[in-house]
PDB file of C-alpha atoms in Angstrom:
ATOM      1  CA  MET A 833      24.070  13.387   5.602  1.00 80.00           C
ATOM      2  CA  LYS A 834      23.017  13.218   2.083  1.00 93.00           C
ATOM      3  CA  ARG A 835      19.259  12.518   1.588  1.00 96.00           C
ATOM      4  CA  GLN A 836      20.326   9.204  -0.258  1.00 94.00           C
ATOM      5  CA  GLU A 837      22.280   7.764   2.659  1.00 96.00           C
ATOM      6  CA  TYR A 838      19.729   8.554   4.695  1.00 97.00           C
ATOM      7  CA  LEU A 839      17.631   6.701   2.995  1.00 97.00           C
ATOM      8  CA  GLU A 840      20.171   3.856   3.151  1.00 97.00           C
ATOM      9  CA  ASN A 841      20.954   4.206   6.537  1.00 97.00           C
ATOM     10  CA  GLY A 842      17.559   4.265   7.249  1.00 97.00           C
ATOM     11  CA  LEU A 843      16.738   0.506   5.247  1.00 97.00           C
ATOM     12  CA  LYS A 844      19.622  -0.869   7.025  1.00 97.00           C
ATOM     13  CA  LYS A 845      18.610  -0.305  10.319  1.00 97.00           C
ATOM     14  CA  ILE A 846      15.034  -2.066   9.582  1.00 95.00           C
ATOM     15  CA  GLY A 847      16.864  -5.339   7.625  1.00 96.00           C
ATOM     16  CA  ILE A 848      15.534  -3.925   4.328  1.00 96.00           C
ATOM     17  CA  THR A 849      18.039  -4.193   0.743  1.00 95.00           C
ATOM     18  CA  VAL A 850      17.143  -1.927  -2.133  1.00 96.00           C
ATOM     19  CA  ASP A 851      20.090  -1.071  -4.709  1.00 96.00           C
ATOM     20  CA  GLN A 852      21.425   2.477  -5.266  1.00 96.00           C
ATOM     21  CA  GLU A 853      20.360   2.941  -8.742  1.00 97.00           C
ATOM     22  CA  LYS A 854      16.577   2.118  -7.446  1.00 97.00           C
ATOM     23  CA  GLN A 855      16.962   4.321  -4.149  1.00 98.00           C
ATOM     24  CA  GLU A 856      17.876   7.329  -6.552  1.00 97.00           C
ATOM     25  CA  LYS A 857      14.641   6.437  -8.320  1.00 98.00           C
ATOM     26  CA  MET A 858      12.655   6.660  -5.254  1.00 98.00           C
ATOM     27  CA  LEU A 859      14.132   9.878  -4.263  1.00 98.00           C
ATOM     28  CA  ASN A 860      13.012  11.291  -7.985  1.00 98.00           C
ATOM     29  CA  PHE A 861       9.955   9.966  -7.313  1.00 98.00           C
ATOM     30  CA  MET A 862       9.484  12.024  -4.022  1.00 98.00           C
ATOM     31  CA  ASP A 863      10.922  15.119  -5.729  1.00 98.00           C
ATOM     32  CA  LEU A 864       8.040  15.140  -8.345  1.00 98.00           C
ATOM     33  CA  VAL A 865       5.564  14.631  -5.486  1.00 98.00           C
ATOM     34  CA  LEU A 866       6.964  17.548  -3.452  1.00 97.00           C
ATOM     35  CA  ARG A 867       6.615  19.759  -6.935  1.00 97.00           C
ATOM     36  CA  LYS A 868       3.345  18.819  -7.341  1.00 97.00           C
ATOM     37  CA  ASN A 869       2.316  19.329  -4.241  1.00 97.00           C
ATOM     38  CA  GLN A 870       2.927  22.742  -4.716  1.00 96.00           C
ATOM     39  CA  VAL A 871      -0.348  22.873  -6.305  1.00 96.00           C
ATOM     40  CA  MET A 872      -1.784  19.860  -5.626  1.00 95.00           C
ATOM     41  CA  ASN A 873      -2.644  18.692  -1.873  1.00 93.00           C
ATOM     42  CA  LEU A 874      -0.912  15.109  -1.942  1.00 95.00           C
ATOM     43  CA  THR A 875       0.812  15.150   1.416  1.00 96.00           C
ATOM     44  CA  ALA A 876       1.161  17.087   4.577  1.00 95.00           C
ATOM     45  CA  ILE A 877       4.864  16.166   5.037  1.00 96.00           C
ATOM     46  CA  THR A 878       6.678  18.529   2.666  1.00 96.00           C
ATOM     47  CA  ASP A 879      10.234  18.413   4.962  1.00 96.00           C
ATOM     48  CA  GLU A 880      13.160  15.447   2.855  1.00 97.00           C
ATOM     49  CA  ALA A 881      13.723  13.682   5.917  1.00 97.00           C
ATOM     50  CA  GLU A 882      10.472  13.354   6.806  1.00 98.00           C
ATOM     51  CA  PHE A 883       9.144  11.896   3.571  1.00 98.00           C
ATOM     52  CA  ILE A 884      11.609   9.751   3.168  1.00 98.00           C
ATOM     53  CA  GLU A 885      11.192   7.891   6.358  1.00 98.00           C
ATOM     54  CA  LEU A 886       7.212   8.323   6.306  1.00 97.00           C
ATOM     55  CA  HIS A 887       6.968   7.859   3.008  1.00 98.00           C
ATOM     56  CA  ILE A 888       9.627   6.114   1.510  1.00 98.00           C
ATOM     57  CA  ILE A 889      11.030   3.692   4.564  1.00 98.00           C
ATOM     58  CA  ASP A 890       7.409   3.222   6.144  1.00 98.00           C
ATOM     59  CA  SER A 891       6.488   1.913   2.043  1.00 98.00           C
ATOM     60  CA  LEU A 892       9.457  -0.258   2.147  1.00 98.00           C
ATOM     61  CA  THR A 893       8.767  -2.145   4.938  1.00 98.00           C
ATOM     62  CA  ILE A 894       6.239  -4.394   3.295  1.00 97.00           C
ATOM     63  CA  LEU A 895       8.833  -5.578   0.893  1.00 96.00           C
ATOM     64  CA  ASN A 896      10.050  -8.822   2.422  1.00 93.00           C
ATOM     65  CA  TYR A 897       6.543  -9.800   2.399  1.00 94.00           C
ATOM     66  CA  ILE A 898       5.845  -9.742  -0.774  1.00 92.00           C
ATOM     67  CA  PRO A 899       5.916 -13.364  -2.173  1.00 83.00           C
ATOM     68  CA  LYS A 900       8.671 -13.875  -5.101  1.00 79.00           C
ATOM     69  CA  GLN A 901       6.139 -15.415  -7.314  1.00 74.00           C
ATOM     70  CA  THR A 902       3.924 -12.218  -7.168  1.00 77.00           C
ATOM     71  CA  ALA A 903       2.586 -11.398 -10.636  1.00 88.00           C
ATOM     72  CA  SER A 904      -0.006  -8.520 -10.064  1.00 95.00           C
ATOM     73  CA  PHE A 905      -0.334  -6.337  -7.300  1.00 96.00           C
ATOM     74  CA  ILE A 906      -2.957  -3.938  -5.917  1.00 97.00           C
ATOM     75  CA  ASP A 907      -2.194  -0.948  -4.206  1.00 98.00           C
ATOM     76  CA  ILE A 908      -5.784   0.279  -2.734  1.00 97.00           C
ATOM     77  CA  GLY A 909      -6.426   3.910  -1.914  1.00 96.00           C
ATOM     78  CA  THR A 910      -3.029   4.920  -3.118  1.00 97.00           C
ATOM     79  CA  GLY A 911      -3.377   8.087  -2.617  1.00 96.00           C
ATOM     80  CA  ALA A 912      -0.048  10.064  -4.201  1.00 96.00           C
ATOM     81  CA  GLY A 913       1.476   6.660  -4.957  1.00 97.00           C
ATOM     82  CA  PHE A 914       2.529   4.920  -1.589  1.00 97.00           C
ATOM     83  CA  PRO A 915       3.396   1.909  -1.228  1.00 98.00           C
ATOM     84  CA  GLY A 916       2.399   1.422  -4.912  1.00 97.00           C
ATOM     85  CA  MET A 917       4.913   3.558  -6.753  1.00 98.00           C
ATOM     86  CA  ILE A 918       7.731   2.679  -4.211  1.00 98.00           C
ATOM     87  CA  ILE A 919       7.249  -1.348  -4.541  1.00 97.00           C
ATOM     88  CA  LYS A 920       6.755  -0.779  -8.315  1.00 97.00           C
ATOM     89  CA  ILE A 921      10.062   0.803  -7.885  1.00 97.00           C
ATOM     90  CA  ALA A 922      11.883  -1.874  -5.949  1.00 96.00           C
ATOM     91  CA  LYS A 923      10.099  -4.762  -7.841  1.00 95.00           C
ATOM     92  CA  PRO A 924       9.815  -3.728 -11.192  1.00 94.00           C
ATOM     93  CA  GLN A 925       8.462  -7.044 -12.556  1.00 93.00           C
ATOM     94  CA  LEU A 926       5.686  -7.043 -10.358  1.00 94.00           C
ATOM     95  CA  GLU A 927       2.289  -5.841 -12.628  1.00 95.00           C
ATOM     96  CA  VAL A 928       1.280  -3.066 -10.392  1.00 97.00           C
ATOM     97  CA  THR A 929      -2.143  -1.577 -10.578  1.00 97.00           C
ATOM     98  CA  LEU A 930      -2.694   1.907  -8.571  1.00 98.00           C
ATOM     99  CA  LEU A 931      -6.268   2.623  -7.310  1.00 97.00           C
ATOM    100  CA  ASP A 932      -7.410   5.798  -6.072  1.00 96.00           C
ATOM    101  CA  SER A 933     -10.852   7.729  -5.874  1.00 94.00           C
ATOM    102  CA  LEU A 934      -9.571  10.733  -7.008  1.00 95.00           C
ATOM    103  CA  ARG A 935      -8.868  11.081 -10.727  1.00 97.00           C
ATOM    104  CA  LYS A 936      -6.343  14.013 -10.233  1.00 96.00           C
ATOM    105  CA  ARG A 937      -3.632  11.878  -8.458  1.00 97.00           C
ATOM    106  CA  ILE A 938      -4.273   8.878 -10.669  1.00 97.00           C
ATOM    107  CA  VAL A 939      -3.263  11.537 -13.788  1.00 97.00           C
ATOM    108  CA  PHE A 940      -0.802  12.241 -11.704  1.00 98.00           C
ATOM    109  CA  LEU A 941       0.948   9.025 -10.973  1.00 98.00           C
ATOM    110  CA  SER A 942       0.780   8.421 -14.453  1.00 97.00           C
ATOM    111  CA  GLU A 943       2.752  10.950 -15.824  1.00 97.00           C
ATOM    112  CA  CYS A 944       5.433   9.943 -12.831  1.00 97.00           C
ATOM    113  CA  GLU A 945       5.398   6.445 -14.834  1.00 97.00           C
ATOM    114  CA  ASN A 946       6.663   8.322 -17.389  1.00 95.00           C
ATOM    115  CA  GLU A 947       8.902  10.820 -15.910  1.00 96.00           C
ATOM    116  CA  LEU A 948      10.876   7.384 -14.251  1.00 97.00           C
ATOM    117  CA  ASN A 949      10.991   5.357 -17.171  1.00 95.00           C
ATOM    118  CA  LEU A 950       8.557   2.609 -15.126  1.00 96.00           C
ATOM    119  CA  ASN A 951       6.176   0.372 -17.460  1.00 93.00           C
ATOM    120  CA  GLY A 952       3.703  -1.900 -16.306  1.00 92.00           C
ATOM    121  CA  ILE A 953       1.462  -0.166 -13.953  1.00 97.00           C
ATOM    122  CA  TYR A 954      -2.550   0.343 -14.525  1.00 97.00           C
ATOM    123  CA  TYR A 955      -4.146   2.572 -13.179  1.00 98.00           C
ATOM    124  CA  VAL A 956      -8.187   2.292 -11.578  1.00 97.00           C
ATOM    125  CA  HIS A 957     -10.077   5.280 -11.023  1.00 97.00           C
ATOM    126  CA  ALA A 958     -13.134   4.163  -9.021  1.00 95.00           C
ATOM    127  CA  ARG A 959     -13.869   3.160  -4.723  1.00 93.00           C
ATOM    128  CA  ALA A 960     -12.739   0.487  -3.155  1.00 92.00           C
ATOM    129  CA  GLU A 961     -15.906  -1.239  -2.853  1.00 92.00           C
ATOM    130  CA  GLU A 962     -17.106  -0.574  -6.357  1.00 93.00           C
ATOM    131  CA  ALA A 963     -13.836  -2.348  -7.342  1.00 94.00           C
ATOM    132  CA  GLY A 964     -15.012  -4.731  -5.831  1.00 94.00           C
ATOM    133  CA  ARG A 965     -17.887  -5.816  -7.113  1.00 93.00           C
ATOM    134  CA  SER A 966     -16.725  -5.451 -10.823  1.00 93.00           C
ATOM    135  CA  SER A 967     -16.286  -8.642 -12.520  1.00 91.00           C
ATOM    136  CA  ALA A 968     -12.877  -7.409 -14.132  1.00 93.00           C
ATOM    137  CA  MET A 969     -11.352  -7.136 -10.781  1.00 95.00           C
ATOM    138  CA  ARG A 970     -12.968  -9.101  -7.864  1.00 96.00           C
ATOM    139  CA  ASP A 971     -10.894 -12.286  -7.438  1.00 94.00           C
ATOM    140  CA  THR A 972      -8.213 -10.424  -9.572  1.00 94.00           C
ATOM    141  CA  PHE A 973      -4.956  -9.678  -7.423  1.00 96.00           C
ATOM    142  CA  ASP A 974      -2.244 -12.150  -6.333  1.00 96.00           C
ATOM    143  CA  PHE A 975      -1.403  -9.417  -3.776  1.00 97.00           C
ATOM    144  CA  ALA A 976      -3.050  -6.798  -2.113  1.00 97.00           C
ATOM    145  CA  VAL A 977      -2.095  -3.978   0.244  1.00 97.00           C
ATOM    146  CA  ALA A 978      -3.549  -1.125   1.825  1.00 97.00           C
ATOM    147  CA  ARG A 979      -2.041   2.117   3.675  1.00 94.00           C
ATOM    148  CA  ALA A 980      -5.004   3.783   5.035  1.00 78.00           C
ATOM    149  CA  VAL A 981      -6.588   5.121   8.481  1.00 73.00           C
ATOM    150  CA  SER A 982      -9.875   3.125   8.067  1.00 86.00           C
ATOM    151  CA  SER A 983     -10.364   0.357  10.906  1.00 92.00           C
ATOM    152  CA  LEU A 984      -9.556  -3.303  10.116  1.00 94.00           C
ATOM    153  CA  PRO A 985     -12.869  -4.630   9.268  1.00 94.00           C
ATOM    154  CA  VAL A 986     -13.419  -2.087   6.752  1.00 94.00           C
ATOM    155  CA  LEU A 987     -10.180  -2.433   5.116  1.00 95.00           C
ATOM    156  CA  ASN A 988     -10.768  -6.525   4.790  1.00 96.00           C
ATOM    157  CA  GLU A 989     -14.529  -6.283   3.484  1.00 95.00           C
ATOM    158  CA  ILE A 990     -13.112  -3.357   0.751  1.00 94.00           C
ATOM    159  CA  CYS A 991      -9.769  -5.537   0.003  1.00 96.00           C
ATOM    160  CA  LEU A 992     -10.145  -8.697   0.323  1.00 97.00           C
ATOM    161  CA  PRO A 993     -12.556  -9.362  -2.447  1.00 97.00           C
ATOM    162  CA  LEU A 994     -10.269  -8.191  -5.090  1.00 97.00           C
ATOM    163  CA  VAL A 995      -7.899 -11.514  -3.825  1.00 97.00           C
ATOM    164  CA  LYS A 996      -7.825 -14.105  -6.044  1.00 96.00           C
ATOM    165  CA  CYS A 997      -8.009 -17.538  -4.122  1.00 96.00           C
ATOM    166  CA  SER A 998      -4.602 -18.144  -2.564  1.00 94.00           C
ATOM    167  CA  GLY A 999      -3.700 -14.925  -2.546  1.00 95.00           C
ATOM    168  CA  MET A1000      -2.289 -12.452  -0.347  1.00 96.00           C
ATOM    169  CA  PHE A1001      -3.906  -8.960   1.844  1.00 97.00           C
ATOM    170  CA  LEU A1002      -1.737  -6.720   3.507  1.00 98.00           C
ATOM    171  CA  ALA A1003      -3.124  -3.990   5.618  1.00 97.00           C
ATOM    172  CA  MET A1004      -0.518  -1.343   6.792  1.00 97.00           C
ATOM    173  CA  LYS A1005      -1.616   0.195  10.318  1.00 96.00           C
ATOM    174  CA  GLY A1006       0.128   2.119  13.034  1.00 93.00           C
ATOM    175  CA  LYS A1007      -0.307   1.482  16.936  1.00 91.00           C
ATOM    176  CA  ASP A1008      -1.391  -2.214  18.168  1.00 90.00           C
ATOM    177  CA  ASP A1009      -5.159  -2.353  18.709  1.00 91.00           C
ATOM    178  CA  PRO A1010      -5.590  -5.594  19.735  1.00 92.00           C
ATOM    179  CA  THR A1011      -9.664  -5.303  19.766  1.00 94.00           C
ATOM    180  CA  GLU A1012      -9.526  -3.800  16.068  1.00 92.00           C
ATOM    181  CA  PHE A1013      -7.554  -6.906  15.159  1.00 93.00           C
ATOM    182  CA  MET A1014      -9.788  -9.130  16.093  1.00 94.00           C
ATOM    183  CA  GLU A1015     -12.977  -7.544  14.762  1.00 93.00           C
ATOM    184  CA  GLY A1016     -10.655  -7.673  11.260  1.00 93.00           C
ATOM    185  CA  GLU A1017     -10.237 -11.555  11.844  1.00 94.00           C
ATOM    186  CA  ILE A1018     -13.926 -11.994  12.394  1.00 94.00           C
ATOM    187  CA  VAL A1019     -14.549 -10.030   8.845  1.00 94.00           C
ATOM    188  CA  ALA A1020     -11.641 -11.536   7.599  1.00 96.00           C
ATOM    189  CA  LYS A1021     -13.057 -15.274   7.782  1.00 96.00           C
ATOM    190  CA  LYS A1022     -16.613 -14.193   6.853  1.00 95.00           C
ATOM    191  CA  LEU A1023     -14.877 -13.108   3.642  1.00 96.00           C
ATOM    192  CA  GLY A1024     -12.861 -16.439   3.012  1.00 96.00           C
ATOM    193  CA  ALA A1025      -9.654 -15.377   4.139  1.00 97.00           C
ATOM    194  CA  GLU A1026      -7.214 -16.547   6.935  1.00 97.00           C
ATOM    195  CA  PHE A1027      -4.918 -14.406   9.019  1.00 96.00           C
ATOM    196  CA  GLN A1028      -1.416 -15.449   8.575  1.00 96.00           C
ATOM    197  CA  LYS A1029       0.532 -13.516  11.386  1.00 95.00           C
ATOM    198  CA  LYS A1030       1.218  -9.725  12.421  1.00 96.00           C
ATOM    199  CA  VAL A1031       4.273  -8.493  11.915  1.00 96.00           C
ATOM    200  CA  SER A1032       4.996  -5.204  14.324  1.00 96.00           C
ATOM    201  CA  LEU A1033       7.872  -2.989  13.999  1.00 96.00           C
ATOM    202  CA  ARG A1034       9.367   0.582  14.501  1.00 97.00           C
ATOM    203  CA  LEU A1035      10.707   3.211  11.842  1.00 98.00           C
ATOM    204  CA  PRO A1036      14.456   3.742  12.301  1.00 98.00           C
ATOM    205  CA  TYR A1037      14.293   7.168  13.292  1.00 97.00           C
ATOM    206  CA  SER A1038      11.055   8.412  14.660  1.00 97.00           C
ATOM    207  CA  GLY A1039      10.529   5.356  16.402  1.00 97.00           C
ATOM    208  CA  ALA A1040       7.039   5.471  14.945  1.00 96.00           C
ATOM    209  CA  GLU A1041       5.099   2.302  15.410  1.00 97.00           C
ATOM    210  CA  ARG A1042       3.964   0.098  12.784  1.00 97.00           C
ATOM    211  CA  ASN A1043       1.517  -3.345  12.514  1.00 96.00           C
ATOM    212  CA  LEU A1044       1.458  -5.272   8.963  1.00 97.00           C
ATOM    213  CA  LEU A1045      -1.161  -7.509   8.871  1.00 97.00           C
ATOM    214  CA  LEU A1046      -0.967 -10.537   6.542  1.00 97.00           C
ATOM    215  CA  TYR A1047      -3.913 -12.366   5.478  1.00 98.00           C
ATOM    216  CA  LYS A1048      -4.078 -15.021   2.931  1.00 97.00           C
ATOM    217  CA  LYS A1049      -7.471 -15.728   0.649  1.00 97.00           C
ATOM    218  CA  THR A1050      -8.361 -19.549   1.072  1.00 97.00           C
ATOM    219  CA  THR A1051     -12.074 -19.435  -0.389  1.00 96.00           C
ATOM    220  CA  PRO A1052     -13.977 -16.909  -2.314  1.00 95.00           C
ATOM    221  CA  THR A1053     -15.728 -13.758  -0.616  1.00 95.00           C
ATOM    222  CA  PRO A1054     -19.773 -14.312  -0.589  1.00 95.00           C
ATOM    223  CA  LYS A1055     -21.127 -12.360  -3.378  1.00 93.00           C
ATOM    224  CA  GLN A1056     -22.772 -10.369  -0.700  1.00 93.00           C
ATOM    225  CA  TYR A1057     -19.601  -8.640   0.069  1.00 92.00           C
ATOM    226  CA  PRO A1058     -18.522  -5.957  -0.411  1.00 93.00           C
ATOM    227  CA  ARG A1059     -21.396  -3.679   0.909  1.00 92.00           C
ATOM    228  CA  SER A1060     -21.853  -0.237   0.421  1.00 89.00           C
ATOM    229  CA  MET A1061     -20.046   2.056   2.263  1.00 86.00           C
ATOM    230  CA  LYS A1062     -23.008   3.138   4.685  1.00 85.00           C
ATOM    231  CA  LYS A1063     -23.433  -0.267   5.237  1.00 85.00           C
ATOM    232  CA  ILE A1064     -19.523  -1.089   6.117  1.00 84.00           C
ATOM    233  CA  LYS A1065     -19.129  -0.393   9.934  1.00 66.00           C
ATOM    234  CA  THR A1066     -18.146  -3.299  11.805  1.00 50.00           C
ATOM    235  CA  VAL A1067     -18.811  -6.648  12.441  1.00 47.00           C
ATOM    236  CA  LYS A1068     -22.579  -7.895  12.355  1.00 48.00           C
TER     237      LYS A1068
END
């Protein structure tokens, strides 16, 4: 099976529609990542089929939950550009910000923007908790996403301060963990957000479990948040 067919069939299985031109651009981005990965540690996934499912398709699981009216979108801890770069390709009208703590990744992604003929991407080299305390970024974004291994209480504290009132934060998680989700909801309330819904799904080929947690910012985050990472532990 050709790789674009593999991508398209996988997307159909989870109810996602992306036109072929955008699919091809996503695959071109994969080529750029894998090429750079030979000299820079970007991903442990080097098999193309696994990359398509675990990076591209996984990134696109959030596509239907990004409101059409969303103007500003931030990917917090973007890493090799997932999901932010893939979402930008799928929704080129979005004003996308990619935030990461490693400058080399930011430089690489800016090079990819040129290679892929994209525009309207902004890059921030910073830790998320530092960005959340910055007057230039706090309460700024319509939609924020984090695809990370951190616990929900941690993700909520470092991400929600960046979201404007009436904006949304979506945490991309793996296996279902009711205790973690409950603790995350408690933290979200402290930071001025309300839990909206959880979407559970499985990736089309491996059957890997995914849970998407969506929060709506309803009131400004108290000034004491986010705390330093050393203090961000769990519900206090």
